[in-house]
Amino acid sequence: MPNENPTGVVIPSVEGRASTSALGRAVVADALRAVDPVGARGAQASTNWRHDYLVHFRRLIEAGLPSRDAALSIARDGLGSLHTRMRYRAGPDGDEAPLTAAFGTEGPPLTTVTVAGQGEAERELTVPYRGRRLRGAELDRQLEDWVAAGTIERSCADAVRTVAANPDWLALPDRRVVVLGAGAEMGPLRALLRWGADVVAVDLPRPAIWQRLTALAERYAGRLHVPAAGDVRGADLLHDLGRVAGWIEGQPGRLVLGNYVYADGALNVRVAMAVDALTVHLRDRRPDLALAFLATPTDVFAVPDDAVDEATRRYAAAMGIGRLRRPLRLVSAGRLLTRNYPPGLYPGINDSLVPQQGPNYALAKRLQRWRAAEARAAGTPVSLTVAPATRTRSVVKNRLLAAAFAGAHRFGIEIFEPATSNSLMAALLVHDLNVSRPALEHPWQDEAFAAAHGGLWRQPYSARSALGIAVLMGIGSARS
């Protein structure tokens, strides 16, 4: 039974009850209002947010395309709405207060436990893949294969090659990477420790988490810095944000604040908002701060012209499942295997939102993209990378998603294993912290740079029009 009176960072109450649907409608409406008032009214009037959010989250991207200013207006207004609406409750009997109250909580400061690794630092970029560890020419060939298959963007392959050619970057000298959600399967912690980096790890104070992470740190070459309250390692971002902020603020060296947190349902929005409040707090106090995020490919993105053209060519070729396109479209009244993009319309809009993941997941991930765009425009160094769909435990525990993943290869989509994804994403983080990219004209171009979308951007069919078929094809494999 859910907690009826949660504490810490909380969803605001509406008529005495926390409502994520009311929050989502209001935030999307606030984000759109200045640039798309009609879209704002449509979002605010939604009576079935669980279904309707798909349309409105796409509109957030479409409304921002006409100009950089429009996109940044949406990002800033969406963030402002969330910070105004989300609340903080210190105890079960306490009143809801503004989010900034989270930083006024008192208590003894957290101390630091440092675990120094005993291993030898890796001085060559390697990527685990299908039972092998790719390096050198073999890694280069696999990058080229992924580009040819439409699995990653050319800029992604080029960025990984640049890191491979500069192995001295791997340990990130003079930097400390703060990994929020240190135990996450998609996080860079393992790779950074292998490379000998300094990692500041934040995750819940649960012994099982820290036993595993401590063993990793001891095995590899890096140094792991952990918050502690007495003998208890770890910290809770939802309920102890003030002390966590003070502890991170005091870390030496140039800091990279990496957001890798995840939770189910409404808790995901709460944790994502706690991290964003922490981000704002630290940016005001640490001018050296850089930010890092992973974007999910199951979202809405504007994509480059050549991605649209490649998807159009593949649609015309009608290979594989495409041979059944006509009868499938006929029996489904045109709902199955629709085009990924209208031909010749640039930039394309890739809409890969998956209804099973829900509006809370979409809001938590869009919040991160908004913060990345806002921070980059303000001059803060930002690494935001679209990561491939990955067989993490949090995803495959959903039976429909597990089946869809098992059948995705029928559509040219590659689902990555966690070890491959987090090594690639860690390498792209190293790239972004060492290479100054020229300013791009529009935030969508920043998001598209070095994207590793797994093939969703370049396949011929829109994701939702192929999802049901992928599920059917993958059910047997998922069961096994």
XYZ file of C-alpha atoms in Angstrom, residues 225-453:
229
model
C 34.440 8.510 -2.002
C 31.282 7.661 -0.060
C 29.086 9.738 2.291
C 28.628 8.290 5.754
C 26.640 9.022 8.891
C 28.475 7.196 11.647
C 28.934 3.604 10.518
C 26.198 3.844 7.872
C 27.319 4.476 4.311
C 25.123 6.179 1.752
C 22.604 9.013 1.789
C 18.982 9.551 0.820
C 18.475 12.338 -1.701
C 14.730 12.534 -1.074
C 14.970 13.086 2.664
C 18.497 14.340 3.356
C 19.095 16.742 0.509
C 20.605 19.501 2.637
C 23.336 17.340 4.130
C 24.087 15.680 0.780
C 24.451 19.117 -0.817
C 26.845 20.287 1.888
C 28.922 17.126 1.572
C 29.224 17.342 -2.232
C 29.941 21.063 -2.095
C 32.978 20.356 0.046
C 34.537 17.832 -2.338
C 37.914 18.977 -3.750
C 38.782 19.211 -7.432
C 36.625 20.120 -10.406
C 33.261 18.418 -9.978
C 31.092 16.637 -12.531
C 27.554 16.077 -11.263
C 26.262 12.940 -12.980
C 22.549 12.124 -12.799
C 21.892 8.366 -13.048
C 19.022 8.008 -10.580
C 15.936 5.946 -11.342
C 12.863 4.774 -9.436
C 9.457 3.402 -10.364
C 6.311 5.464 -10.888
C 5.761 8.722 -9.034
C 8.918 8.131 -6.994
C 10.914 8.688 -10.195
C 9.576 12.243 -10.486
C 10.351 12.925 -6.829
C 13.935 11.660 -7.069
C 14.530 13.439 -10.396
C 13.290 16.668 -8.838
C 15.502 16.203 -5.775
C 18.504 15.871 -8.079
C 17.498 18.978 -10.032
C 17.118 21.000 -6.831
C 20.581 19.766 -5.812
C 21.906 20.797 -9.232
C 20.593 24.348 -8.891
C 21.941 24.596 -5.343
C 25.434 23.428 -6.299
C 25.678 25.566 -9.444
C 25.238 28.650 -7.276
C 28.127 27.538 -5.060
C 30.517 25.661 -7.334
C 31.228 27.640 -10.530
C 33.474 24.778 -11.689
C 30.526 22.359 -11.832
C 29.879 20.329 -15.001
C 26.709 18.290 -15.530
C 26.180 14.830 -17.017
C 22.977 13.057 -18.065
C 21.834 10.047 -20.055
C 18.750 10.527 -22.220
C 16.473 7.612 -23.047
C 15.879 6.803 -26.748
C 12.219 6.043 -25.909
C 11.318 9.727 -25.995
C 10.669 12.362 -28.670
C 13.654 13.889 -30.470
C 14.279 16.049 -33.489
C 16.692 14.126 -35.725
C 19.080 15.052 -38.563
C 18.169 15.122 -42.253
C 20.212 12.042 -43.088
C 18.355 9.980 -40.467
C 15.066 10.907 -42.139
C 16.464 10.033 -45.568
C 17.833 6.678 -44.417
C 14.529 5.708 -42.796
C 12.730 6.722 -45.986
C 15.006 4.529 -48.124
C 14.463 1.590 -45.813
C 10.702 2.070 -45.959
C 10.811 2.024 -49.745
C 12.962 -1.130 -49.761
C 10.352 -3.008 -47.671
C 12.835 -5.644 -46.539
C 12.128 -8.293 -43.884
C 8.875 -7.629 -42.049
C 8.216 -4.911 -44.609
C 7.065 -7.580 -47.069
C 3.969 -7.951 -44.890
C 3.416 -4.212 -44.580
C 0.467 -3.916 -46.925
C -1.722 -6.665 -45.393
C -0.770 -5.606 -41.858
C -1.731 -2.012 -42.547
C -4.957 -3.165 -44.169
C -6.122 -5.300 -41.225
C -5.072 -2.633 -38.698
C -6.759 0.280 -40.496
C -3.356 1.846 -41.106
C -2.134 1.728 -37.492
C 0.648 -0.831 -37.974
C 4.012 -0.152 -39.627
C 3.484 3.532 -40.336
C 6.363 5.621 -41.659
C 8.880 6.846 -39.137
C 8.930 10.273 -40.839
C 7.191 12.110 -43.667
C 9.735 12.070 -46.539
C 11.695 15.282 -47.020
C 10.469 17.046 -43.885
C 13.491 18.246 -41.867
C 14.392 17.935 -39.113
C 12.451 14.748 -38.531
C 10.536 14.095 -35.325
C 11.298 10.690 -33.904
C 8.479 9.779 -31.526
C 9.534 6.640 -29.658
C 7.594 7.225 -26.460
C 6.485 3.869 -25.085
C 3.070 3.976 -23.341
C 4.099 1.209 -20.924
C 6.739 3.474 -19.392
C 4.136 6.086 -18.532
C 3.961 9.863 -18.024
C 5.990 9.920 -14.807
C 8.992 8.386 -16.545
C 8.569 10.808 -19.455
C 8.446 13.825 -17.133
C 11.488 12.726 -15.145
C 13.543 12.255 -18.317
C 12.291 15.468 -19.974
C 13.225 17.394 -16.843
C 16.823 16.285 -17.345
C 16.840 17.393 -20.988
C 15.412 20.762 -20.017
C 18.126 21.218 -17.402
C 20.831 20.253 -19.875
C 19.565 22.798 -22.430
C 19.198 25.569 -19.849
C 22.615 24.920 -18.301
C 24.402 24.723 -21.652
C 22.865 28.043 -22.686
C 24.102 29.550 -19.397
C 27.664 28.433 -20.119
C 27.813 25.353 -17.862
C 29.674 22.381 -19.395
C 27.124 19.659 -20.119
C 27.347 16.068 -21.292
C 23.970 14.699 -22.369
C 23.992 11.544 -24.458
C 21.143 9.496 -25.891
C 21.881 5.993 -24.602
C 20.680 2.832 -26.363
C 17.801 0.710 -25.133
C 19.428 -1.661 -22.652
C 18.413 -4.883 -20.904
C 18.492 -3.470 -17.398
C 16.553 -5.166 -14.626
C 14.255 -2.159 -14.258
C 13.147 -2.503 -17.888
C 12.885 -6.236 -18.466
C 10.823 -6.812 -15.332
C 7.981 -5.361 -17.447
C 6.838 -8.373 -19.485
C 5.648 -6.365 -22.483
C 8.893 -4.406 -22.681
C 10.916 -7.593 -22.252
C 9.022 -9.181 -25.153
C 9.412 -6.041 -27.285
C 13.155 -6.066 -26.621
C 13.325 -9.734 -27.624
C 11.606 -8.985 -30.934
C 13.275 -5.639 -31.658
C 16.007 -7.116 -33.875
C 13.329 -7.922 -36.464
C 13.145 -4.178 -37.084
C 16.863 -3.467 -37.071
C 16.876 -2.301 -33.440
C 19.767 -3.479 -31.289
C 19.129 -3.867 -27.572
C 22.391 -3.515 -25.673
C 23.626 -5.326 -22.597
C 24.337 -3.078 -19.586
C 28.096 -3.682 -19.667
C 28.304 -2.467 -23.274
C 26.050 0.531 -22.735
C 27.724 1.844 -19.615
C 31.229 1.496 -21.106
C 30.207 3.396 -24.243
C 28.394 6.069 -22.247
C 31.351 6.487 -19.897
C 33.641 6.937 -22.913
C 31.306 9.622 -24.305
C 31.330 11.378 -20.934
C 35.142 11.406 -21.035
C 34.956 12.843 -24.552
C 32.594 15.636 -23.573
C 34.754 16.625 -20.597
C 37.875 16.859 -22.748
C 36.673 18.193 -26.110
C 35.150 21.637 -26.502
C 32.397 21.388 -29.089
C 31.435 24.393 -31.182
C 28.154 26.020 -30.232
C 25.295 24.587 -32.269
C 22.365 26.617 -33.537
C 19.585 24.767 -31.734
C 19.275 22.592 -28.601
C 17.934 19.670 -30.650
C 21.290 19.488 -32.432
C 23.104 19.240 -29.107
C 20.844 16.345 -28.130
C 21.418 14.566 -31.452
C 25.210 14.772 -31.198
C 26.837 11.377 -30.521
C 23.453 9.703 -30.032
C 23.494 5.935 -29.552
C 19.774 5.305 -30.062
